[in-house]
PDB file of C-alpha atoms in Angstrom:
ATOM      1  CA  UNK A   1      33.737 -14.698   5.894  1.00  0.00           C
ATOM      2  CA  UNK A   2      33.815 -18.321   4.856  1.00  0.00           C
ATOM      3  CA  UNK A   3      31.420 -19.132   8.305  1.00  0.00           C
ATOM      4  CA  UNK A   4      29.184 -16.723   7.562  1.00  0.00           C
ATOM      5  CA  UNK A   5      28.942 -17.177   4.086  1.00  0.00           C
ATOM      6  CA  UNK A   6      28.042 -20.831   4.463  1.00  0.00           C
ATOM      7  CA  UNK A   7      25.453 -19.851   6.720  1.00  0.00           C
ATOM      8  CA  UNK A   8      24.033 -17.892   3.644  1.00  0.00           C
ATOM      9  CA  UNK A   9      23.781 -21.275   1.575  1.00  0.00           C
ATOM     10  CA  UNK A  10      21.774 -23.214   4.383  1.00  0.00           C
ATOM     11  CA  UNK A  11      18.787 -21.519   4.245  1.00  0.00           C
ATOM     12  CA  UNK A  12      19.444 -20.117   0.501  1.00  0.00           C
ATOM     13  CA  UNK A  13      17.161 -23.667  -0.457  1.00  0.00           C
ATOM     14  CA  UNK A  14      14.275 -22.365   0.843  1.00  0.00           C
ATOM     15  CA  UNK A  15      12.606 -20.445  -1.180  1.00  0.00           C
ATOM     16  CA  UNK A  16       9.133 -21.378  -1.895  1.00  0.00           C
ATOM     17  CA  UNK A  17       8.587 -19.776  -5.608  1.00  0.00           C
ATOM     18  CA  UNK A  18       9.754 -17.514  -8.023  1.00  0.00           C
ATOM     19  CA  UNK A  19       7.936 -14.895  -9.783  1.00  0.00           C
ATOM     20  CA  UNK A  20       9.975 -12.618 -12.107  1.00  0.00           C
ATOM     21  CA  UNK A  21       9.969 -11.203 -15.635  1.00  0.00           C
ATOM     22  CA  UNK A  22       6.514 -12.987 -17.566  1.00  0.00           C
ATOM     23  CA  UNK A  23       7.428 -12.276 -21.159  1.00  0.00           C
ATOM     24  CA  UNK A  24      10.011 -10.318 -23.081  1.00  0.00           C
ATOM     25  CA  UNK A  25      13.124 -10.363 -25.158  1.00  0.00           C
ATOM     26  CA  UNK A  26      15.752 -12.842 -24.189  1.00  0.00           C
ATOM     27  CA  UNK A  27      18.886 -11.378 -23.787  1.00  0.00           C
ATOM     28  CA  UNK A  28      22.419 -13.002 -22.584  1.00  0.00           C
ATOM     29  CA  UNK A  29      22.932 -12.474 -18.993  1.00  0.00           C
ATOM     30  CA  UNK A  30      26.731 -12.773 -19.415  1.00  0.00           C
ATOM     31  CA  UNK A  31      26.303  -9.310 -21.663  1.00  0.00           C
ATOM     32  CA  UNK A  32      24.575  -7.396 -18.782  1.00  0.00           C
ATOM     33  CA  UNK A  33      26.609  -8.583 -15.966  1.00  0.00           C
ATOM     34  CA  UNK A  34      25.366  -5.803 -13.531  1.00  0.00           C
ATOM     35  CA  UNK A  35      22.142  -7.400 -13.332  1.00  0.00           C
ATOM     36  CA  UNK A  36      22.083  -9.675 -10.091  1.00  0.00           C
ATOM     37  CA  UNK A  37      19.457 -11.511  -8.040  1.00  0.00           C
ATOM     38  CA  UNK A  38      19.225 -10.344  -4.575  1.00  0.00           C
ATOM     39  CA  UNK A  39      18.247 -13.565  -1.804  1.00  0.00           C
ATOM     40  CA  UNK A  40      16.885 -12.034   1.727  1.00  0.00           C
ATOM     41  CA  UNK A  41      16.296 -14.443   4.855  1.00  0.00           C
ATOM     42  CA  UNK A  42      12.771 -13.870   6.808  1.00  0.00           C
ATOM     43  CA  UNK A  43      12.852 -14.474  10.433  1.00  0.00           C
ATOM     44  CA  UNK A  44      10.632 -17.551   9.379  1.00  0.00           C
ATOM     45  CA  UNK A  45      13.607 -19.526   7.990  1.00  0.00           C
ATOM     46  CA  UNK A  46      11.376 -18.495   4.246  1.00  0.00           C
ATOM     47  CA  UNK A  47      13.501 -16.433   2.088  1.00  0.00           C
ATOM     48  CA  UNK A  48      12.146 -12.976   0.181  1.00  0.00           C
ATOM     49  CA  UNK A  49      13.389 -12.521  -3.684  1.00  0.00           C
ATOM     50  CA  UNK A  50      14.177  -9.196  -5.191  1.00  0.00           C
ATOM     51  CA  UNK A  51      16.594  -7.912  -8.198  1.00  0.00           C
ATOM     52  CA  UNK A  52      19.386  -5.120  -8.308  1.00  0.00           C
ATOM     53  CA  UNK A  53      22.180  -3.510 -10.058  1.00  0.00           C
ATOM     54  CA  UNK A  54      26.109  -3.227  -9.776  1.00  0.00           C
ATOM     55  CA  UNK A  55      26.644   0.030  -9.717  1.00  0.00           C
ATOM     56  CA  UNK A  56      30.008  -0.122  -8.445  1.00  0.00           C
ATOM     57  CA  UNK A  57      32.598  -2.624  -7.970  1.00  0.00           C
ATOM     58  CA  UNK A  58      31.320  -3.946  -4.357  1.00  0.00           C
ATOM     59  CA  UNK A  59      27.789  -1.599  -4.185  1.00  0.00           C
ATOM     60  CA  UNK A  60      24.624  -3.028  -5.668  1.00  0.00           C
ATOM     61  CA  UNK A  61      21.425  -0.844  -5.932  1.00  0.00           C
ATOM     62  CA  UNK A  62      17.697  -2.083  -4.872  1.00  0.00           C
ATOM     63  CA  UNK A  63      14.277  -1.074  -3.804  1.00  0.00           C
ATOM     64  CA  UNK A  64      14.323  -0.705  -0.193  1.00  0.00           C
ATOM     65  CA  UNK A  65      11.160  -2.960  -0.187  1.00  0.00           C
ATOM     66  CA  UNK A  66      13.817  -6.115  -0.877  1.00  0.00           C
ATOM     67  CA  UNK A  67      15.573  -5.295   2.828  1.00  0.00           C
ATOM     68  CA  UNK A  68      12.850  -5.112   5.010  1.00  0.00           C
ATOM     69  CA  UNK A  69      10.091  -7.491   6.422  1.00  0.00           C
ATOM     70  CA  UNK A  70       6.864  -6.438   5.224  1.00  0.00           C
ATOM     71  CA  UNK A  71       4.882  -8.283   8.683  1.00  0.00           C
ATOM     72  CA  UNK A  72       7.535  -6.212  10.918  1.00  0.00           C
ATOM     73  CA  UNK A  73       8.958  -3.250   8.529  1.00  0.00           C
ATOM     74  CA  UNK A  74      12.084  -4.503  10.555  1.00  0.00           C
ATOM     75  CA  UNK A  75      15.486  -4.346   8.157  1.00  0.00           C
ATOM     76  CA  UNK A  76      16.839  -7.706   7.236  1.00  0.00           C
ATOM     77  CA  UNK A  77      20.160  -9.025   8.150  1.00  0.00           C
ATOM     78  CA  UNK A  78      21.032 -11.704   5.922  1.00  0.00           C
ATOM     79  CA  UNK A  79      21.613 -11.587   2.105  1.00  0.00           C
ATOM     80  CA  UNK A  80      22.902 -13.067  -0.624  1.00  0.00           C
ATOM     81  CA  UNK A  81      23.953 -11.347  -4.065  1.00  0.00           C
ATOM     82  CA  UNK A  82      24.096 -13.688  -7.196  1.00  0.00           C
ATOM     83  CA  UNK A  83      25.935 -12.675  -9.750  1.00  0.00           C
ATOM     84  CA  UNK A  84      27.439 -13.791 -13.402  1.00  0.00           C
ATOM     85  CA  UNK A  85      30.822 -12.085 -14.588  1.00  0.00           C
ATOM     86  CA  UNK A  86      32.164 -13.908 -17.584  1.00  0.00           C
ATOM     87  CA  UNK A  87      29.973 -16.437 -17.841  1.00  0.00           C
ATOM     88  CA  UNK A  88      31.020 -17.390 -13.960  1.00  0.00           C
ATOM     89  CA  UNK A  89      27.798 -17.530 -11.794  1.00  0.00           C
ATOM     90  CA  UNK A  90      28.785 -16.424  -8.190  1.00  0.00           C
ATOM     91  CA  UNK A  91      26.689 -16.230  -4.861  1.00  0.00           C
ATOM     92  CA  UNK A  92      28.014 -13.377  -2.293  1.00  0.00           C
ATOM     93  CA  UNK A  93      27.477 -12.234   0.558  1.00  0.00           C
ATOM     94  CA  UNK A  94      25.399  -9.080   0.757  1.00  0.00           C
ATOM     95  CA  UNK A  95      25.561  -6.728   4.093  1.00  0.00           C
ATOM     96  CA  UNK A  96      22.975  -4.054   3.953  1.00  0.00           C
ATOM     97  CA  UNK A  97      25.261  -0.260   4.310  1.00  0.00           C
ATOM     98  CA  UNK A  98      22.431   2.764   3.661  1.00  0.00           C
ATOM     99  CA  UNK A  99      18.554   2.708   3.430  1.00  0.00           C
ATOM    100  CA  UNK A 100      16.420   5.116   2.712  1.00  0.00           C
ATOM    101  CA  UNK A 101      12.503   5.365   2.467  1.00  0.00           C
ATOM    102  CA  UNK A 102      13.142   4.381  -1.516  1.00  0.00           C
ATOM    103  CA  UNK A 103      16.659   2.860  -2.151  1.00  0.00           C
ATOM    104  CA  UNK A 104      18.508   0.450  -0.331  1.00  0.00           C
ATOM    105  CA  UNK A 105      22.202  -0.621  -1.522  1.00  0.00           C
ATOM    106  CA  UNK A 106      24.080  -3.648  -0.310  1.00  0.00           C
ATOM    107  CA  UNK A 107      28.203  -4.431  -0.233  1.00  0.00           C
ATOM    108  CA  UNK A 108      29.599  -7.350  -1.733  1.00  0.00           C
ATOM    109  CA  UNK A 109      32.803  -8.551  -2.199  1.00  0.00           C
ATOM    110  CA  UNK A 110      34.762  -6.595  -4.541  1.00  0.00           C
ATOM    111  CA  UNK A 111      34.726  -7.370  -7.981  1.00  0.00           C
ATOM    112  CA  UNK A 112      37.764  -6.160  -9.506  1.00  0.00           C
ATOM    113  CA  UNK A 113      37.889  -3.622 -12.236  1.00  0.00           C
ATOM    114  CA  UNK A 114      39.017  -5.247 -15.431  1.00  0.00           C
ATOM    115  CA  UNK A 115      36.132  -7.614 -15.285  1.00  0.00           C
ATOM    116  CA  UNK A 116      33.747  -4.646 -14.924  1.00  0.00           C
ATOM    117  CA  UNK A 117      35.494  -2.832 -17.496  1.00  0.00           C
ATOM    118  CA  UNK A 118      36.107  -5.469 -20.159  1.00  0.00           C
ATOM    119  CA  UNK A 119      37.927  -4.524 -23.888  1.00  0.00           C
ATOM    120  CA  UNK A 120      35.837  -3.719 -26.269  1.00  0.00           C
ATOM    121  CA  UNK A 121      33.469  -4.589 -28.180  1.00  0.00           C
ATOM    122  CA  UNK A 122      32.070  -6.173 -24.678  1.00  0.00           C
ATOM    123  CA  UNK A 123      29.621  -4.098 -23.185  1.00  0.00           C
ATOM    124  CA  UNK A 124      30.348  -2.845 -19.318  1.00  0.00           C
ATOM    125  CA  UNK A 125      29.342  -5.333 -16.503  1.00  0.00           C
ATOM    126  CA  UNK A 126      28.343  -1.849 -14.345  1.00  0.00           C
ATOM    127  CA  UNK A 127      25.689   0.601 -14.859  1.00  0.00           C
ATOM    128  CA  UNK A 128      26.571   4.262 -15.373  1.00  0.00           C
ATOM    129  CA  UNK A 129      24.554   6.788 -13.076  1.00  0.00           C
ATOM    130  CA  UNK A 130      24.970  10.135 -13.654  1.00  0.00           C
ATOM    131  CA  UNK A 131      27.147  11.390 -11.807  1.00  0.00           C
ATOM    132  CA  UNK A 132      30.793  12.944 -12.399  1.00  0.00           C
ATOM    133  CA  UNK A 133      32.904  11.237  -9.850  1.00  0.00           C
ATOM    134  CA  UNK A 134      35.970  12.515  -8.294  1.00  0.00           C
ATOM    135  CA  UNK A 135      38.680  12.180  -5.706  1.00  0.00           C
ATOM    136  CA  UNK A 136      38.205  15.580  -4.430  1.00  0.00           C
ATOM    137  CA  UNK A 137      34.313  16.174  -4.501  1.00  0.00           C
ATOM    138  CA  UNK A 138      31.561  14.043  -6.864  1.00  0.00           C
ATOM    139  CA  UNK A 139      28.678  15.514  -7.651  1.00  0.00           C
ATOM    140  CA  UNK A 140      25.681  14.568 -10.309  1.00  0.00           C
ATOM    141  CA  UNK A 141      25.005  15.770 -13.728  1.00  0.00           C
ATOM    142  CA  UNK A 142      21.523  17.077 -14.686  1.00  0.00           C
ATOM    143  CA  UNK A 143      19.371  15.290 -16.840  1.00  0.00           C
ATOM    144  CA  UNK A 144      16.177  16.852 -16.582  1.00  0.00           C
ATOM    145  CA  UNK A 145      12.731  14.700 -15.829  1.00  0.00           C
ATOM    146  CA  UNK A 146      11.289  15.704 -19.293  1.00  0.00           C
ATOM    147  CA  UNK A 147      14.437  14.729 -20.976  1.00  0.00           C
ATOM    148  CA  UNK A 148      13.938  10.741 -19.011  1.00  0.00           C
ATOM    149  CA  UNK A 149      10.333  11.333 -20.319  1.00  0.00           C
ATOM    150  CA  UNK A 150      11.194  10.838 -23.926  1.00  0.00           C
ATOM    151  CA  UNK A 151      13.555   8.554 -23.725  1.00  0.00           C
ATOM    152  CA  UNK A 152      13.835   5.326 -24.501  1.00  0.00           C
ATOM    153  CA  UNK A 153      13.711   2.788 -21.879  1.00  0.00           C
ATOM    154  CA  UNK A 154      13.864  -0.623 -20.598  1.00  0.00           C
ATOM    155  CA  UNK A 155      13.896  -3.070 -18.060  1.00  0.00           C
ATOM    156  CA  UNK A 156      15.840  -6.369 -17.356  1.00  0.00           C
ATOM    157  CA  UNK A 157      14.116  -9.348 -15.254  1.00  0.00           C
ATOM    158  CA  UNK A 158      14.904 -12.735 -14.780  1.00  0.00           C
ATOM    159  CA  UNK A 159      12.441 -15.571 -16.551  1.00  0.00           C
ATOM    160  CA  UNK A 160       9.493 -16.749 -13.920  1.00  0.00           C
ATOM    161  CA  UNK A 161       9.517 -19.450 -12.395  1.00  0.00           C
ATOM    162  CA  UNK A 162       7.269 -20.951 -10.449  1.00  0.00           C
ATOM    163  CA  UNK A 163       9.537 -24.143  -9.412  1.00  0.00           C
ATOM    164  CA  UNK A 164      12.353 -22.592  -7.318  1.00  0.00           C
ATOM    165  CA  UNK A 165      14.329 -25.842  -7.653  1.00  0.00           C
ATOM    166  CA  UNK A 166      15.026 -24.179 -11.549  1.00  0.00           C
ATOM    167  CA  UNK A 167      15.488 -20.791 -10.125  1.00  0.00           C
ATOM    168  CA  UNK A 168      19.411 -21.120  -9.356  1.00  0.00           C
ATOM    169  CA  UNK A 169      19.909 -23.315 -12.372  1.00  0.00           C
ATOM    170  CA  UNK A 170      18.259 -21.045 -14.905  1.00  0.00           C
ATOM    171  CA  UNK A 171      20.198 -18.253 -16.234  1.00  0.00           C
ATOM    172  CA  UNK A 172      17.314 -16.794 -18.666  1.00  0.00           C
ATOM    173  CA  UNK A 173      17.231 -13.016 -18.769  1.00  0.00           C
ATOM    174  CA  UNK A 174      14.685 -10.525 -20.368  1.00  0.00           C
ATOM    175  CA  UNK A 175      14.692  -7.116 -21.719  1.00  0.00           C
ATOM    176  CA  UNK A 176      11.168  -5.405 -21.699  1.00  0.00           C
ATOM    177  CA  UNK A 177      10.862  -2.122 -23.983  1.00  0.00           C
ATOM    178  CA  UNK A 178       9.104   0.003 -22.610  1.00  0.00           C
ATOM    179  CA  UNK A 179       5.925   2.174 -23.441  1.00  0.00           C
ATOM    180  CA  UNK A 180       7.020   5.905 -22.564  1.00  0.00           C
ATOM    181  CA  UNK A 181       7.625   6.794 -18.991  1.00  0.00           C
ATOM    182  CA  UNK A 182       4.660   8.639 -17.351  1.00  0.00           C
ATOM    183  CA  UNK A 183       4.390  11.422 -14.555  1.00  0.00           C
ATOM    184  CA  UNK A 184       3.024  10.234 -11.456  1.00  0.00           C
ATOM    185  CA  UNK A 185      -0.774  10.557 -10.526  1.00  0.00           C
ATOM    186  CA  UNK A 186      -1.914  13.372  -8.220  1.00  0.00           C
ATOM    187  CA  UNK A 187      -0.625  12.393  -4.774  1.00  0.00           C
ATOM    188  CA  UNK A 188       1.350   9.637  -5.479  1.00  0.00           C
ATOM    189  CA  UNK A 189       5.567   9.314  -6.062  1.00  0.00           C
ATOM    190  CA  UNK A 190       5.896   6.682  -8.902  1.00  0.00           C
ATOM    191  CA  UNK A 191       6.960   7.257 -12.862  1.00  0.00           C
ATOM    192  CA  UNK A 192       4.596   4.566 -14.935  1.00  0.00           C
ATOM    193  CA  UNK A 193       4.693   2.561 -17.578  1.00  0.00           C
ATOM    194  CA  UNK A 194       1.425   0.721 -19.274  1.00  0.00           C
ATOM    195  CA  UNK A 195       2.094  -3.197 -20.023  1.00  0.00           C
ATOM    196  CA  UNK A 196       1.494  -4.053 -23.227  1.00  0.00           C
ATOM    197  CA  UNK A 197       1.099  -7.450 -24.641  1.00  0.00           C
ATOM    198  CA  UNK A 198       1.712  -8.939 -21.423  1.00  0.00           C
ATOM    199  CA  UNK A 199       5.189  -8.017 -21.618  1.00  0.00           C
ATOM    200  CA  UNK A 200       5.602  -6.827 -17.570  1.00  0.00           C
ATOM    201  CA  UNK A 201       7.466  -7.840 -14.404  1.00  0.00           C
ATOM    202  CA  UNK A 202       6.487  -9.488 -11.519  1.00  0.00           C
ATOM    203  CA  UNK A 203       6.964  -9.579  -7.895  1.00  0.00           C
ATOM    204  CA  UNK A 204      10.746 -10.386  -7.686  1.00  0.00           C
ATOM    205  CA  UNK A 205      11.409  -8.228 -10.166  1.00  0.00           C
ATOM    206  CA  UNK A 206      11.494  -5.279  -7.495  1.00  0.00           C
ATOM    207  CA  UNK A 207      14.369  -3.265  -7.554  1.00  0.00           C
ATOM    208  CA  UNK A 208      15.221  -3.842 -11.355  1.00  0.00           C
ATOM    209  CA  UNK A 209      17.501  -1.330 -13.028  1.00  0.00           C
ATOM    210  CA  UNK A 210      15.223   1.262 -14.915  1.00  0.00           C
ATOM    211  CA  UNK A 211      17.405   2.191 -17.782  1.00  0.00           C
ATOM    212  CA  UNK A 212      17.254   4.870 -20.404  1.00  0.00           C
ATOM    213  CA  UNK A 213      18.953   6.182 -23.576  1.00  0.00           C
ATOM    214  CA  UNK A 214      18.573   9.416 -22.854  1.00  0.00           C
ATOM    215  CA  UNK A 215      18.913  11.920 -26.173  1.00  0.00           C
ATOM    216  CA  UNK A 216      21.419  14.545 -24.540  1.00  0.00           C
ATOM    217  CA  UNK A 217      23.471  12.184 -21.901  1.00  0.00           C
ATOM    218  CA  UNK A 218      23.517   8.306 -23.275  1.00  0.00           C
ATOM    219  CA  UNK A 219      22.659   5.353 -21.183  1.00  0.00           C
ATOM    220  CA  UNK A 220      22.059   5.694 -17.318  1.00  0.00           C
ATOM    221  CA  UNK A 221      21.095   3.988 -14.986  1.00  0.00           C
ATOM    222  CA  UNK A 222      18.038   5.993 -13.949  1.00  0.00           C
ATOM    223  CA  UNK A 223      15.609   4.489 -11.296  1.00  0.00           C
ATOM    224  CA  UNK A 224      14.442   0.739 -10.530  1.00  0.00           C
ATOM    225  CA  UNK A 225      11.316  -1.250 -10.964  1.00  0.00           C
ATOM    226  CA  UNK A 226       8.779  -0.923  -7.895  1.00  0.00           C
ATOM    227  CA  UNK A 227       5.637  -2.247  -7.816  1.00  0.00           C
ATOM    228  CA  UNK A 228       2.569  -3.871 -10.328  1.00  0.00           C
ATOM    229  CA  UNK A 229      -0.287  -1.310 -11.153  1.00  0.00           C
ATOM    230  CA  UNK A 230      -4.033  -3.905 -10.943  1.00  0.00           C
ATOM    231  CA  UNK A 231      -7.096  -2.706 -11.687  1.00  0.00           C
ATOM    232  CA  UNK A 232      -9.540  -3.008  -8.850  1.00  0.00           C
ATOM    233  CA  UNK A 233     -12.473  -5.446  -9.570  1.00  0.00           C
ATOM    234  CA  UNK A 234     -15.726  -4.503  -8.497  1.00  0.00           C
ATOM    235  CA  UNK A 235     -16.628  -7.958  -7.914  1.00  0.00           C
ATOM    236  CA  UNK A 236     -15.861  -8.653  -4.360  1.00  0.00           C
ATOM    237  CA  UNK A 237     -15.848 -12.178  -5.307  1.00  0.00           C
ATOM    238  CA  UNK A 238     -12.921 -11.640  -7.583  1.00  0.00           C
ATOM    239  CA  UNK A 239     -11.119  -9.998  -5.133  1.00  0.00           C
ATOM    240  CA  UNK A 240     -10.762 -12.646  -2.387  1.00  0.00           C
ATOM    241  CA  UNK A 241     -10.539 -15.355  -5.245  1.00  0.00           C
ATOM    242  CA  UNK A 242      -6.719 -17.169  -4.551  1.00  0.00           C
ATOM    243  CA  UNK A 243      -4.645 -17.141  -7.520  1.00  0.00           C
ATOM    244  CA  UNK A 244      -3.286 -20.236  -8.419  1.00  0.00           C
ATOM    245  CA  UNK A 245       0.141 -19.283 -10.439  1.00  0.00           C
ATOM    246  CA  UNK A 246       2.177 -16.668 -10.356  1.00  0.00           C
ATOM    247  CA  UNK A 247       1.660 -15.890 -13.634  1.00  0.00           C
ATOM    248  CA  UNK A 248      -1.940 -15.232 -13.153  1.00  0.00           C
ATOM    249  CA  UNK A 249      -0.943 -12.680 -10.197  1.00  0.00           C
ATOM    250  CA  UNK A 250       0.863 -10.620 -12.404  1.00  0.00           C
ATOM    251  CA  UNK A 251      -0.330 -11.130 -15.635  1.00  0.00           C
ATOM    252  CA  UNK A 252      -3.648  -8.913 -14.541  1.00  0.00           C
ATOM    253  CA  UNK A 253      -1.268  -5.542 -14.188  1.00  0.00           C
ATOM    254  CA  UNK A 254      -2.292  -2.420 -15.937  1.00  0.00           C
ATOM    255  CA  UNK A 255       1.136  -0.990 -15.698  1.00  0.00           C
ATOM    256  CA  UNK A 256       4.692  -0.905 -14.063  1.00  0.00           C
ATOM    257  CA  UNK A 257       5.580   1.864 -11.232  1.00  0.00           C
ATOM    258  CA  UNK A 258       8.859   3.018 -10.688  1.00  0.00           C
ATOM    259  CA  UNK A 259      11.292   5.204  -8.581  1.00  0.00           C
ATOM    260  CA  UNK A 260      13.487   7.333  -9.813  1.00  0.00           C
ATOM    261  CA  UNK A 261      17.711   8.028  -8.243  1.00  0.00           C
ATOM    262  CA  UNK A 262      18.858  10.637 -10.998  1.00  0.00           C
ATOM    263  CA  UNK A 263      18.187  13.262  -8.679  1.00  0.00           C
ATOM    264  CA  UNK A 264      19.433  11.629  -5.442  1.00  0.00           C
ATOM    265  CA  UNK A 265      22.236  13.550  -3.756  1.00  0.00           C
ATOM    266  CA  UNK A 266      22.163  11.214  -0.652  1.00  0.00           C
ATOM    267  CA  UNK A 267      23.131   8.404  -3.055  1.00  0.00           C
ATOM    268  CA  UNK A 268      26.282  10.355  -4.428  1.00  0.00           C
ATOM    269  CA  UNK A 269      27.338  11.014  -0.701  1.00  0.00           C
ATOM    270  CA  UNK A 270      26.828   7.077  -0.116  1.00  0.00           C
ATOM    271  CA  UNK A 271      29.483   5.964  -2.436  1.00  0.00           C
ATOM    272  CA  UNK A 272      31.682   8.527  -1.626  1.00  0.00           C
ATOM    273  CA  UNK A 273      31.924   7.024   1.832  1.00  0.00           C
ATOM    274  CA  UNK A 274      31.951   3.404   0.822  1.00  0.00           C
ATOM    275  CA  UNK A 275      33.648   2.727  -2.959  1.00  0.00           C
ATOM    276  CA  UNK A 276      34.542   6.100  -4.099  1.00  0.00           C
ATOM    277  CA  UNK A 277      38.384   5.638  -5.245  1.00  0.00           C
ATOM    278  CA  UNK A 278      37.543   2.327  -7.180  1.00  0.00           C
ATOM    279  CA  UNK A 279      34.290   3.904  -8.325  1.00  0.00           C
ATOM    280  CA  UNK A 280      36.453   7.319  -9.957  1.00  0.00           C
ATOM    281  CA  UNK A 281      38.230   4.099 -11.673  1.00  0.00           C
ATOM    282  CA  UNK A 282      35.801   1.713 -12.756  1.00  0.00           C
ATOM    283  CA  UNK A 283      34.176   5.711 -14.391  1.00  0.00           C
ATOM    284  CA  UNK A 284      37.125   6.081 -15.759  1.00  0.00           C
ATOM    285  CA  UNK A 285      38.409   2.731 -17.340  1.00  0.00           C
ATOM    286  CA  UNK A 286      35.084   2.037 -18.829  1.00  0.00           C
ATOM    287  CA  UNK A 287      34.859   5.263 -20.561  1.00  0.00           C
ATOM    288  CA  UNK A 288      31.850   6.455 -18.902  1.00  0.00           C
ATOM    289  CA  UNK A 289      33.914  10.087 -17.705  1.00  0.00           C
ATOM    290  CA  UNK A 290      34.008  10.681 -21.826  1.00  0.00           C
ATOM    291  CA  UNK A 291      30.062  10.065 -22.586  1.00  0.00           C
ATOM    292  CA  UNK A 292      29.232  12.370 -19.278  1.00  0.00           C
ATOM    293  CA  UNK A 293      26.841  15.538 -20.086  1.00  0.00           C
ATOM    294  CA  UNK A 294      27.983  18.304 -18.314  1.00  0.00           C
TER     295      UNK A 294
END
């Protein structure tokens, strides 16, 4: 482990520039400790920059976008997992275990329970999903599309940057409130959301917990953040115009797509395989098995 996790850190340096959350709330990273920064290695030696979410003790959910090579659509082999547990920053090494055409979820060292779970009044450092685990059989809750539809959501990103040299150093998070979630257009698979005041994410923001306050079964964990909605210029000009920042690439977005896991059975089979008797525990000692709908 030690070998291969200081292979990790020699090309970790690499990355040419950051491009996350523009403009939002700032929030305290250490109180939303299932929010981690995912690090890929390109065959290039360049490195590729995504976000994702504990949702387990050693699972962390993403967009498969953040695994593969978009010149090859090869999967990538290499990954590190940043995280922050009690104010203690941490970089881990990430082995991809289960993609699918929307999610992909790494493994990571375990982190144990009672720093997951801490006392209360500390908020939970892993995101509910909903799901009623169990020794014998797990299975998921409903919680209907319309009910996610009026709900209240948000979205955590980490601050832009467009000097990576600050990326590791910085620990600035945001929390973007969220216009209501929208249906997806005829033909296409995403839920929407319109920016507004050029509150958005950005590029390396992809795979971002989506998460709701739903009226009838709390807070879950209920999809991720995918992909920037531009308009298309008719001015072909515009179009092959370089932007200079990354600010200006994704301060242009109309709106934020995203995918949706509540009603993802291959994902409940998943961590039964991998984490499922410290998963029934972390459910249980952070008193998400009480707030469950049935």
């Amino acid at each position: 482990m030690l070998a291969r996790t200081l292979a990790v850190w020699s090309w970790i340096g690499l990355l040419a520039g950051v491009s996350c959350v523009l403009d939002g709330d700032p929030v305290d990273w250490s109180r939303h400790g299932y929010l981690v920064k995912i690090v890929a290695k390109l065959p290039d030696k360049s490195v590729k920059l995504c976000t994702g979410a504990l949702i387990s003790g050693s699972l962390v959910l993403t967009s498969a976008d953040c695994v593969v090579d978009s010149e090859t659509s090869k999967d990538l082999e290499e990954f590190a997992v940043i995280t922050l547990i009690k104010k203690h920053k941490r970089r881990l090494y990430g082995l991809l275990v289960e993609k699918t055409e929307k999610w992909a979820v790494l493994r990571i060292d375990t982190v144990p329970t009672d720093k997951l779970c801490p006392p209360a009044p500390q908020p939970p450092r892993v995101l509910r999903l909903n799901q009623k685990p169990s020794l014998k059989s797990s299975s998921t809750f409903y919680v209907p599309i319309s009910q996610i539809l009026k709900s209240k959501c948000y979205l955590l990103g980490f601050k832009t940057e467009d000097d990576a040299s600050n990326f590791y150093r910085q620990k600035q998070v945001y929390r973007l409130d969220l216009y209501q979630l929208m249906e997806p257009r005829s033909g296409d698979i995403f839920y929407r959301s319109l920016v507004k005041e050029n509150y958005t994410a950005c590029f390396e923001d992809t795979g971002a917990p989506l998460i709701c306050n739903t009226p009838e079964s709390g807070t879950l964990l209920v999809g991720y953040f995918q992909s920037l909605g531009r308009p298309i210029s008719p001015d072909a000009a515009e179009l092959t115009t370089p932007i200079s920042t990354l600010e200006e690439a994704c301060s242009g977005a109309y709106e934020m797509n995203f995918d949706l896991v509540s009603d993802d059975e291959r994902l409940v089979k998943l961590i039964e395989k991998e984490d499922l008797g410290p998963f029934v525990d972390i459910y249980h000692k952070c008193g998400f098995v009480n707030s469950e709908s049935s």
